[in-house]
Amino acid sequence: MNAYLIVAIACGLGAAMLALLAVRQQKASLGGKSLRSGSGIITAFLIYLYAILNRCRFSRYILHYIRKRLEFYTHFDERTVRRKTASVFLITVSAFVMLVLFFWLITRDPGMLLIFVLVLLLLGDTVMDIFVSHIHIRLLKQQLVYHELLRHKYYELKSVEDAQSEACEALNKRGLYEIYMQAERISDILSGADQETGLEHYYEVAPNKYLKLLAGMIYITREYGDTWKDGGSVFVRGISHLSGEIRAEIFKRERLRFALRSLNVISLLPIFFIKPLRQWAGNSFTPLDNFYNSRVGIVLGLGTIIAALAACMALRRIQRFDGPERLYGERKSLVNRLYDMGLYAVVDRLVPGNYTTKRAKLESLIKGSMSGINIRILYTRRILAGLAAFIIGLALFIGLNLNYAHRILHVPEIPRGYLGGRLSDAEYEKLQEITDMDRNILTRIRHKPDEALIREALAEEGIQDQAAQDLAVQRILDKCHRLGNCKFKWYELLLCLLFFVLGYQIPVLNLRFLKAVRRIDMEEEVAQFHTIILMLKDMNRIHVEEILEWMEMFSVQFKDPIQKCLANFSSGSEEALEQLKEDVAFPPLDGIIENLQLANEELGVQKAFEELEDEMRYNQEKRKELNEHIVESRKNLGNIVGFLPVYALIILYLIVPMVVTGMQSISAFYEQLSGF
């Protein structure tokens, strides 16, 4: 048996055993006897493995990335965080190793293996997104159970603190691990010495905005007491409104997940159809094989691969409902480190000056996309993207020239005007002999187009016939001329500079795409603001600044302008609200800001927003339509992006080659006819 095969099987079995161990630990953690109990030896092994992997730079980066994606565990139970992170790491790496080995054993093609590794990296990130999304949805569903328990216990005990404690114990008994950890944290805040500091800390680390709202409502009700209106508790009514928001969120996420299912795989499938399609077409029609191996054919193939990878990355962003990711730890990103290492000397010269129109537009674009970067990092990314595109273009043209020279010297060329399908074995062997002879002669004359030297070399090869020599001389001179053109040309340098310009614009285009996707969710967040105000307006001692604080805590799309408004509120509330209205420039939010201005002047919060309750049923219907619109918009955009690589494969790699080779064959056919 082949030694490589033995090593591959051994590695695959080892990876499978580690993956099975991690999967068993995952199941044990979800269905254990007690939520605080570990799983003995397996848990100890995973925690020890985490410590070992954390010492290596490369594995530490992967571990921290996984921790960042599982951030709802962070700051609550470090033991669980490490166990879960090590478990996901084992499953991911084991699956990666097994798939790479399996693909290599099947194809034995280094180029396809490299592409497969890139695809696996993208798919691994996508699988991680799906895994985290499932956990977030499970957390939201468990939070609905938490709300029901809290509501029943509050009616029974008439005390928010006691109801919270009883609900926490009930969640523990039911085995709802994720929400139990959050409920326990809220209970610790209520029983702590410094409750306000604990609550502010929880706002920073809570896994979703709904738990932030719930924690704030429980704290306010405990501090200032509940309010009764129309025979009902304002606290319980707020929980009901919050449950409605969670149900709408679950509906939206699950509908979109169903609508865009399998699109990530579909967008990447054309990559694996390139080689089979090329082999099938080349074996059926020899001119097509020549086209696929030409410069244009290689560029079209690379274009199809790039389209597939870009579509997969765009789909990941479309499927995401969360805001910008928070980085784990304090380690700077690679772009920040490169800026500090010396790129600042170039970047600071390129960044537009203060108070210029261009700088204002770019800063507005950065805020609108919620990318979490500043303008200097944007320009650092632009320079790096431009340099990467320039280097890729340089490598592409050099590689195309080398490939073209290799094909001239080593690959048989079909006769001009050949109209057949597939060459027979005898014909191919004859062409190969001619190619070998031409290569020997070209090597002997060292690519110098001297007809006398060529005829002398042909005579040594045994070709004495004058007509045969004339044909061979013409063929070899043509090859010599084409070999002379296999050099890096001035217009290829211009194209590399064009690639630099295009790469330089990619970060800005990416921000524009993120901003376009973000606008789909802006109306829905305004509807959520209505729900927040309905929950808060009847609570004791509520005022405009506190409503703004709750809106800022809940907001994803309008967080920056609301933060700016809060920072300026103490200097002048009316001016701050007016500035907020100018900053957001979004008509659906203008009505809320105008009511906040009225409440800030004389009416008070309850009177300023009293029409919200009258319009609640209408708003519910409108909200339902809005959710349908959001899902439909993302679904349509996702379908366009997801099937774009399929269209690229069909058009660029099937239709265009057939049309071009067909036109060339027709042209050769007419030349043959005109020769008679």
Short mmCIF file of N, CA and C in Angstrom, two decimals, residues 509-659:
data_model
loop_
_atom_site.label_atom_id
_atom_site.label_comp_id
_atom_site.label_asym_id
_atom_site.label_seq_id
_atom_site.Cartn_x
_atom_site.Cartn_y
_atom_site.Cartn_z
N LEU A 509 -16.10 50.31 -2.04
CA LEU A 509 -17.25 49.61 -2.60
C LEU A 509 -17.85 48.64 -1.58
N ASN A 510 -16.99 48.01 -0.79
CA ASN A 510 -17.48 47.11 0.26
C ASN A 510 -18.30 47.88 1.29
N LEU A 511 -17.84 49.07 1.67
CA LEU A 511 -18.61 49.89 2.62
C LEU A 511 -19.95 50.30 2.02
N ARG A 512 -19.97 50.61 0.73
CA ARG A 512 -21.24 50.98 0.09
C ARG A 512 -22.20 49.79 0.08
N PHE A 513 -21.68 48.60 -0.15
CA PHE A 513 -22.52 47.40 -0.12
C PHE A 513 -23.09 47.18 1.29
N LEU A 514 -22.24 47.33 2.30
CA LEU A 514 -22.71 47.15 3.68
C LEU A 514 -23.77 48.19 4.03
N LYS A 515 -23.58 49.42 3.55
CA LYS A 515 -24.57 50.46 3.82
C LYS A 515 -25.89 50.16 3.13
N ALA A 516 -25.83 49.63 1.90
CA ALA A 516 -27.06 49.27 1.19
C ALA A 516 -27.81 48.16 1.90
N VAL A 517 -27.07 47.16 2.40
CA VAL A 517 -27.71 46.08 3.15
C VAL A 517 -28.31 46.61 4.44
N ARG A 518 -27.62 47.56 5.07
CA ARG A 518 -28.08 48.11 6.34
C ARG A 518 -29.41 48.85 6.20
N ARG A 519 -29.62 49.54 5.09
CA ARG A 519 -30.85 50.32 4.92
C ARG A 519 -32.09 49.43 4.96
N ILE A 520 -31.93 48.16 4.63
CA ILE A 520 -33.07 47.25 4.67
C ILE A 520 -33.62 47.13 6.09
N ASP A 521 -32.74 47.26 7.09
CA ASP A 521 -33.14 47.04 8.48
C ASP A 521 -33.49 48.32 9.23
N MET A 522 -33.31 49.48 8.62
CA MET A 522 -33.51 50.73 9.35
C MET A 522 -34.97 50.95 9.75
N GLU A 523 -35.90 50.66 8.82
CA GLU A 523 -37.31 50.85 9.15
C GLU A 523 -37.74 49.91 10.26
N GLU A 524 -37.20 48.70 10.25
CA GLU A 524 -37.58 47.74 11.28
C GLU A 524 -37.09 48.19 12.65
N GLU A 525 -35.93 48.82 12.71
CA GLU A 525 -35.45 49.29 14.01
C GLU A 525 -36.29 50.45 14.52
N VAL A 526 -36.79 51.29 13.63
CA VAL A 526 -37.70 52.36 14.06
C VAL A 526 -38.97 51.76 14.67
N ALA A 527 -39.49 50.69 14.07
CA ALA A 527 -40.66 50.02 14.65
C ALA A 527 -40.32 49.44 16.02
N GLN A 528 -39.10 48.97 16.20
CA GLN A 528 -38.69 48.47 17.51
C GLN A 528 -38.59 49.60 18.53
N PHE A 529 -38.19 50.79 18.09
CA PHE A 529 -38.18 51.94 18.99
C PHE A 529 -39.59 52.23 19.52
N HIS A 530 -40.60 52.08 18.66
CA HIS A 530 -41.99 52.27 19.11
C HIS A 530 -42.31 51.31 20.25
N THR A 531 -41.88 50.07 20.11
CA THR A 531 -42.14 49.08 21.16
C THR A 531 -41.42 49.46 22.45
N ILE A 532 -40.20 49.94 22.35
CA ILE A 532 -39.46 50.34 23.55
C ILE A 532 -40.18 51.47 24.27
N ILE A 533 -40.64 52.45 23.51
CA ILE A 533 -41.33 53.58 24.13
C ILE A 533 -42.64 53.13 24.76
N LEU A 534 -43.35 52.20 24.11
CA LEU A 534 -44.57 51.64 24.72
C LEU A 534 -44.24 50.96 26.05
N MET A 535 -43.12 50.31 26.14
CA MET A 535 -42.73 49.62 27.37
C MET A 535 -42.35 50.61 28.46
N LEU A 536 -41.78 51.76 28.09
CA LEU A 536 -41.18 52.65 29.08
C LEU A 536 -42.05 53.83 29.48
N LYS A 537 -42.94 54.26 28.63
CA LYS A 537 -43.58 55.56 28.83
C LYS A 537 -44.43 55.64 30.09
N ASP A 538 -44.94 54.52 30.57
CA ASP A 538 -45.77 54.54 31.78
C ASP A 538 -45.01 54.16 33.04
N MET A 539 -43.70 53.92 32.93
CA MET A 539 -42.92 53.58 34.12
C MET A 539 -42.65 54.83 34.95
N ASN A 540 -42.41 54.60 36.24
CA ASN A 540 -42.15 55.71 37.15
C ASN A 540 -40.85 56.42 36.81
N ARG A 541 -40.89 57.76 36.89
CA ARG A 541 -39.71 58.62 36.77
C ARG A 541 -39.00 58.47 35.43
N ILE A 542 -39.72 58.12 34.40
CA ILE A 542 -39.09 58.01 33.09
C ILE A 542 -39.02 59.40 32.46
N HIS A 543 -37.95 59.71 31.76
CA HIS A 543 -37.78 61.01 31.13
C HIS A 543 -37.10 60.83 29.77
N VAL A 544 -36.97 61.92 29.03
CA VAL A 544 -36.52 61.85 27.64
C VAL A 544 -35.10 61.29 27.55
N GLU A 545 -34.20 61.77 28.40
CA GLU A 545 -32.82 61.31 28.32
C GLU A 545 -32.72 59.81 28.58
N GLU A 546 -33.54 59.30 29.51
CA GLU A 546 -33.51 57.87 29.79
C GLU A 546 -34.04 57.06 28.61
N ILE A 547 -35.07 57.59 27.94
CA ILE A 547 -35.58 56.91 26.74
C ILE A 547 -34.49 56.86 25.67
N LEU A 548 -33.76 57.96 25.51
CA LEU A 548 -32.66 57.97 24.55
C LEU A 548 -31.58 56.95 24.92
N GLU A 549 -31.31 56.82 26.22
CA GLU A 549 -30.32 55.83 26.66
C GLU A 549 -30.78 54.41 26.31
N TRP A 550 -32.07 54.14 26.49
CA TRP A 550 -32.60 52.81 26.14
C TRP A 550 -32.56 52.60 24.63
N MET A 551 -32.89 53.64 23.88
CA MET A 551 -32.83 53.52 22.42
C MET A 551 -31.39 53.26 21.96
N GLU A 552 -30.44 53.95 22.57
CA GLU A 552 -29.03 53.75 22.21
C GLU A 552 -28.57 52.34 22.55
N MET A 553 -29.02 51.83 23.69
CA MET A 553 -28.65 50.48 24.11
C MET A 553 -29.23 49.43 23.17
N PHE A 554 -30.42 49.68 22.65
CA PHE A 554 -31.12 48.72 21.80
C PHE A 554 -30.71 48.84 20.34
N SER A 555 -30.20 50.02 19.98
CA SER A 555 -30.01 50.33 18.56
C SER A 555 -28.77 49.65 17.98
N VAL A 556 -28.88 49.33 16.70
CA VAL A 556 -27.75 48.87 15.91
C VAL A 556 -27.52 49.84 14.75
N GLN A 557 -28.59 50.24 14.09
CA GLN A 557 -28.49 51.08 12.90
C GLN A 557 -28.24 52.55 13.23
N PHE A 558 -28.78 53.06 14.34
CA PHE A 558 -28.68 54.49 14.67
C PHE A 558 -27.88 54.73 15.94
N LYS A 559 -27.01 53.80 16.28
CA LYS A 559 -26.29 53.91 17.56
C LYS A 559 -25.41 55.15 17.62
N ASP A 560 -24.64 55.42 16.59
CA ASP A 560 -23.69 56.55 16.63
C ASP A 560 -24.38 57.90 16.78
N PRO A 561 -25.41 58.23 15.96
CA PRO A 561 -26.05 59.54 16.17
C PRO A 561 -26.75 59.66 17.52
N ILE A 562 -27.32 58.57 18.04
CA ILE A 562 -27.96 58.64 19.36
C ILE A 562 -26.91 58.84 20.44
N GLN A 563 -25.76 58.19 20.32
CA GLN A 563 -24.67 58.41 21.28
C GLN A 563 -24.21 59.86 21.25
N LYS A 564 -24.12 60.43 20.07
CA LYS A 564 -23.73 61.83 19.95
C LYS A 564 -24.77 62.74 20.60
N CYS A 565 -26.05 62.42 20.42
CA CYS A 565 -27.13 63.20 21.03
C CYS A 565 -27.04 63.14 22.55
N LEU A 566 -26.79 61.96 23.10
CA LEU A 566 -26.68 61.81 24.56
C LEU A 566 -25.48 62.58 25.10
N ALA A 567 -24.38 62.58 24.34
CA ALA A 567 -23.19 63.30 24.80
C ALA A 567 -23.44 64.80 24.86
N ASN A 568 -24.29 65.32 23.96
CA ASN A 568 -24.58 66.76 23.91
C ASN A 568 -25.84 67.14 24.67
N PHE A 569 -26.54 66.15 25.26
CA PHE A 569 -27.86 66.42 25.85
C PHE A 569 -27.76 67.37 27.04
N SER A 570 -26.74 67.21 27.86
CA SER A 570 -26.62 68.05 29.06
C SER A 570 -26.27 69.49 28.69
N SER A 571 -25.66 69.70 27.52
CA SER A 571 -25.31 71.05 27.10
C SER A 571 -26.50 71.81 26.54
N GLY A 572 -27.48 71.11 26.05
CA GLY A 572 -28.67 71.73 25.48
C GLY A 572 -29.55 70.66 24.86
N SER A 573 -30.60 70.28 25.56
CA SER A 573 -31.41 69.15 25.11
C SER A 573 -32.10 69.42 23.78
N GLU A 574 -32.63 70.64 23.61
CA GLU A 574 -33.35 70.95 22.38
C GLU A 574 -32.40 70.92 21.18
N GLU A 575 -31.22 71.51 21.35
CA GLU A 575 -30.24 71.52 20.27
C GLU A 575 -29.75 70.11 19.96
N ALA A 576 -29.58 69.29 21.00
CA ALA A 576 -29.11 67.92 20.80
C ALA A 576 -30.13 67.10 20.01
N LEU A 577 -31.42 67.27 20.33
CA LEU A 577 -32.47 66.53 19.62
C LEU A 577 -32.58 67.02 18.17
N GLU A 578 -32.42 68.32 17.97
CA GLU A 578 -32.49 68.85 16.60
C GLU A 578 -31.30 68.34 15.77
N GLN A 579 -30.13 68.26 16.41
CA GLN A 579 -28.96 67.73 15.72
C GLN A 579 -29.13 66.26 15.40
N LEU A 580 -29.78 65.52 16.32
CA LEU A 580 -30.06 64.10 16.06
C LEU A 580 -30.95 63.95 14.84
N LYS A 581 -31.93 64.83 14.71
CA LYS A 581 -32.83 64.78 13.56
C LYS A 581 -32.07 65.01 12.26
N GLU A 582 -31.10 65.92 12.30
CA GLU A 582 -30.31 66.18 11.10
C GLU A 582 -29.35 65.03 10.79
N ASP A 583 -28.79 64.43 11.84
CA ASP A 583 -27.79 63.37 11.64
C ASP A 583 -28.41 62.12 11.04
N VAL A 584 -29.59 61.72 11.54
CA VAL A 584 -30.18 60.47 11.05
C VAL A 584 -30.78 60.66 9.66
N ALA A 585 -31.41 61.83 9.43
CA ALA A 585 -32.00 62.13 8.11
C ALA A 585 -32.81 60.95 7.58
N PHE A 586 -33.67 60.41 8.45
CA PHE A 586 -34.48 59.25 8.08
C PHE A 586 -35.93 59.54 8.49
N PRO A 587 -36.82 59.82 7.52
CA PRO A 587 -38.18 60.27 7.84
C PRO A 587 -38.94 59.41 8.85
N PRO A 588 -38.90 58.06 8.78
CA PRO A 588 -39.65 57.28 9.79
C PRO A 588 -39.22 57.55 11.22
N LEU A 589 -37.96 57.95 11.43
CA LEU A 589 -37.48 58.23 12.79
C LEU A 589 -37.77 59.67 13.20
N ASP A 590 -38.06 60.54 12.24
CA ASP A 590 -38.31 61.94 12.57
C ASP A 590 -39.51 62.10 13.50
N GLY A 591 -40.54 61.27 13.31
CA GLY A 591 -41.73 61.36 14.17
C GLY A 591 -41.40 61.09 15.63
N ILE A 592 -40.58 60.09 15.89
CA ILE A 592 -40.18 59.79 17.27
C ILE A 592 -39.38 60.94 17.85
N ILE A 593 -38.47 61.51 17.07
CA ILE A 593 -37.65 62.62 17.58
C ILE A 593 -38.52 63.84 17.87
N GLU A 594 -39.51 64.12 17.02
CA GLU A 594 -40.41 65.24 17.27
C GLU A 594 -41.22 65.03 18.54
N ASN A 595 -41.68 63.82 18.79
CA ASN A 595 -42.40 63.53 20.04
C ASN A 595 -41.47 63.66 21.24
N LEU A 596 -40.21 63.27 21.09
CA LEU A 596 -39.26 63.46 22.18
C LEU A 596 -39.04 64.95 22.45
N GLN A 597 -39.04 65.76 21.40
CA GLN A 597 -38.92 67.20 21.60
C GLN A 597 -40.12 67.76 22.35
N LEU A 598 -41.32 67.29 22.01
CA LEU A 598 -42.52 67.71 22.74
C LEU A 598 -42.47 67.27 24.19
N ALA A 599 -42.06 66.03 24.42
CA ALA A 599 -41.97 65.53 25.80
C ALA A 599 -40.93 66.29 26.59
N ASN A 600 -39.88 66.74 25.94
CA ASN A 600 -38.82 67.46 26.63
C ASN A 600 -39.25 68.87 27.00
N GLU A 601 -40.21 69.44 26.25
CA GLU A 601 -40.62 70.82 26.50
C GLU A 601 -41.66 70.92 27.61
N GLU A 602 -42.83 70.34 27.41
CA GLU A 602 -43.90 70.60 28.36
C GLU A 602 -44.87 69.44 28.54
N LEU A 603 -45.06 68.62 27.54
CA LEU A 603 -46.12 67.61 27.62
C LEU A 603 -45.78 66.47 28.56
N GLY A 604 -44.54 66.04 28.60
CA GLY A 604 -44.18 64.84 29.33
C GLY A 604 -44.23 63.63 28.42
N VAL A 605 -43.59 62.56 28.84
CA VAL A 605 -43.44 61.38 28.00
C VAL A 605 -44.78 60.72 27.73
N GLN A 606 -45.63 60.58 28.75
CA GLN A 606 -46.90 59.85 28.58
C GLN A 606 -47.81 60.54 27.58
N LYS A 607 -47.95 61.86 27.67
CA LYS A 607 -48.85 62.56 26.75
C LYS A 607 -48.25 62.66 25.35
N ALA A 608 -46.94 62.82 25.27
CA ALA A 608 -46.31 62.97 23.95
C ALA A 608 -46.46 61.70 23.11
N PHE A 609 -46.52 60.54 23.78
CA PHE A 609 -46.59 59.27 23.05
C PHE A 609 -47.90 58.53 23.30
N GLU A 610 -48.95 59.25 23.71
CA GLU A 610 -50.19 58.55 24.02
C GLU A 610 -50.85 57.95 22.78
N GLU A 611 -50.54 58.47 21.59
CA GLU A 611 -51.17 57.93 20.38
C GLU A 611 -50.58 56.57 19.99
N LEU A 612 -49.44 56.20 20.58
CA LEU A 612 -48.84 54.92 20.23
C LEU A 612 -49.74 53.76 20.59
N GLU A 613 -50.40 53.83 21.75
CA GLU A 613 -51.29 52.74 22.16
C GLU A 613 -52.50 52.65 21.24
N ASP A 614 -53.01 53.82 20.80
CA ASP A 614 -54.16 53.81 19.90
C ASP A 614 -53.80 53.20 18.54
N GLU A 615 -52.56 53.38 18.13
CA GLU A 615 -52.12 52.87 16.83
C GLU A 615 -51.45 51.51 16.94
N MET A 616 -51.52 50.87 18.10
CA MET A 616 -50.75 49.65 18.32
C MET A 616 -51.16 48.55 17.35
N ARG A 617 -52.49 48.35 17.16
CA ARG A 617 -52.93 47.29 16.26
C ARG A 617 -52.48 47.58 14.83
N TYR A 618 -52.62 48.84 14.42
CA TYR A 618 -52.16 49.20 13.08
C TYR A 618 -50.66 48.97 12.94
N ASN A 619 -49.90 49.34 13.99
CA ASN A 619 -48.45 49.16 13.95
C ASN A 619 -48.07 47.68 13.89
N GLN A 620 -48.87 46.83 14.55
CA GLN A 620 -48.58 45.40 14.50
C GLN A 620 -48.74 44.86 13.09
N GLU A 621 -49.80 45.27 12.40
CA GLU A 621 -49.99 44.84 11.01
C GLU A 621 -48.88 45.39 10.11
N LYS A 622 -48.55 46.67 10.35
CA LYS A 622 -47.49 47.28 9.56
C LYS A 622 -46.16 46.59 9.82
N ARG A 623 -45.94 46.22 11.08
CA ARG A 623 -44.69 45.54 11.44
C ARG A 623 -44.60 44.17 10.76
N LYS A 624 -45.74 43.48 10.70
CA LYS A 624 -45.75 42.18 10.04
C LYS A 624 -45.38 42.33 8.56
N GLU A 625 -45.98 43.34 7.91
CA GLU A 625 -45.65 43.59 6.50
C GLU A 625 -44.18 44.00 6.34
N LEU A 626 -43.68 44.77 7.32
CA LEU A 626 -42.29 45.21 7.25
C LEU A 626 -41.34 44.03 7.35
N ASN A 627 -41.63 43.10 8.26
CA ASN A 627 -40.79 41.91 8.38
C ASN A 627 -40.80 41.09 7.09
N GLU A 628 -42.00 40.98 6.49
CA GLU A 628 -42.09 40.27 5.21
C GLU A 628 -41.26 40.97 4.14
N HIS A 629 -41.31 42.31 4.16
CA HIS A 629 -40.55 43.09 3.17
C HIS A 629 -39.05 42.90 3.37
N ILE A 630 -38.60 42.89 4.63
CA ILE A 630 -37.17 42.72 4.92
C ILE A 630 -36.70 41.35 4.44
N VAL A 631 -37.47 40.32 4.78
CA VAL A 631 -37.09 38.97 4.36
C VAL A 631 -37.10 38.85 2.84
N GLU A 632 -38.12 39.44 2.21
CA GLU A 632 -38.22 39.35 0.74
C GLU A 632 -37.08 40.10 0.06
N SER A 633 -36.73 41.27 0.62
CA SER A 633 -35.64 42.06 0.02
C SER A 633 -34.32 41.31 0.12
N ARG A 634 -34.04 40.77 1.30
CA ARG A 634 -32.79 40.02 1.46
C ARG A 634 -32.81 38.73 0.64
N LYS A 635 -33.97 38.12 0.55
CA LYS A 635 -34.07 36.89 -0.25
C LYS A 635 -33.77 37.18 -1.72
N ASN A 636 -34.36 38.25 -2.26
CA ASN A 636 -34.11 38.60 -3.67
C ASN A 636 -32.64 38.94 -3.90
N LEU A 637 -32.07 39.74 -2.99
CA LEU A 637 -30.67 40.10 -3.13
C LEU A 637 -29.78 38.87 -3.01
N GLY A 638 -30.11 37.98 -2.06
CA GLY A 638 -29.34 36.75 -1.88
C GLY A 638 -29.41 35.84 -3.09
N ASN A 639 -30.59 35.73 -3.70
CA ASN A 639 -30.74 34.88 -4.89
C ASN A 639 -29.92 35.42 -6.06
N ILE A 640 -29.91 36.75 -6.21
CA ILE A 640 -29.12 37.34 -7.29
C ILE A 640 -27.64 37.06 -7.08
N VAL A 641 -27.17 37.32 -5.86
CA VAL A 641 -25.75 37.13 -5.56
C VAL A 641 -25.38 35.64 -5.59
N GLY A 642 -26.25 34.79 -5.03
CA GLY A 642 -25.94 33.37 -4.93
C GLY A 642 -25.84 32.66 -6.26
N PHE A 643 -26.68 33.06 -7.22
CA PHE A 643 -26.67 32.39 -8.53
C PHE A 643 -25.76 33.10 -9.54
N LEU A 644 -25.15 34.22 -9.14
CA LEU A 644 -24.25 34.93 -10.05
C LEU A 644 -23.08 34.05 -10.51
N PRO A 645 -22.42 33.27 -9.62
CA PRO A 645 -21.34 32.39 -10.11
C PRO A 645 -21.82 31.32 -11.09
N VAL A 646 -23.06 30.84 -10.91
CA VAL A 646 -23.60 29.85 -11.85
C VAL A 646 -23.75 30.48 -13.23
N TYR A 647 -24.29 31.72 -13.27
CA TYR A 647 -24.41 32.42 -14.55
C TYR A 647 -23.03 32.68 -15.15
N ALA A 648 -22.06 33.03 -14.30
CA ALA A 648 -20.69 33.27 -14.79
C ALA A 648 -20.11 32.00 -15.40
N LEU A 649 -20.34 30.85 -14.75
CA LEU A 649 -19.83 29.59 -15.28
C LEU A 649 -20.45 29.28 -16.64
N ILE A 650 -21.77 29.44 -16.74
CA ILE A 650 -22.45 29.10 -17.99
C ILE A 650 -22.05 30.05 -19.12
N ILE A 651 -22.01 31.36 -18.81
CA ILE A 651 -21.75 32.35 -19.86
C ILE A 651 -20.25 32.43 -20.18
N LEU A 652 -19.43 32.64 -19.13
CA LEU A 652 -18.00 32.86 -19.36
C LEU A 652 -17.25 31.59 -19.73
N TYR A 653 -17.67 30.46 -19.17
CA TYR A 653 -16.86 29.26 -19.34
C TYR A 653 -17.50 28.21 -20.25
N LEU A 654 -18.69 28.50 -20.77
CA LEU A 654 -19.31 27.55 -21.68
C LEU A 654 -19.76 28.23 -22.97
N ILE A 655 -20.58 29.27 -22.84
CA ILE A 655 -21.13 29.91 -24.03
C ILE A 655 -20.05 30.69 -24.79
N VAL A 656 -19.28 31.54 -24.07
CA VAL A 656 -18.26 32.35 -24.74
C VAL A 656 -17.22 31.48 -25.45
N PRO A 657 -16.65 30.44 -24.80
CA PRO A 657 -15.69 29.59 -25.54
C PRO A 657 -16.29 28.92 -26.76
N MET A 658 -17.55 28.45 -26.65
CA MET A 658 -18.18 27.80 -27.80
C MET A 658 -18.39 28.79 -28.94
N VAL A 659 -18.82 30.01 -28.60
CA VAL A 659 -19.05 31.01 -29.64
C VAL A 659 -17.73 31.39 -30.31
#
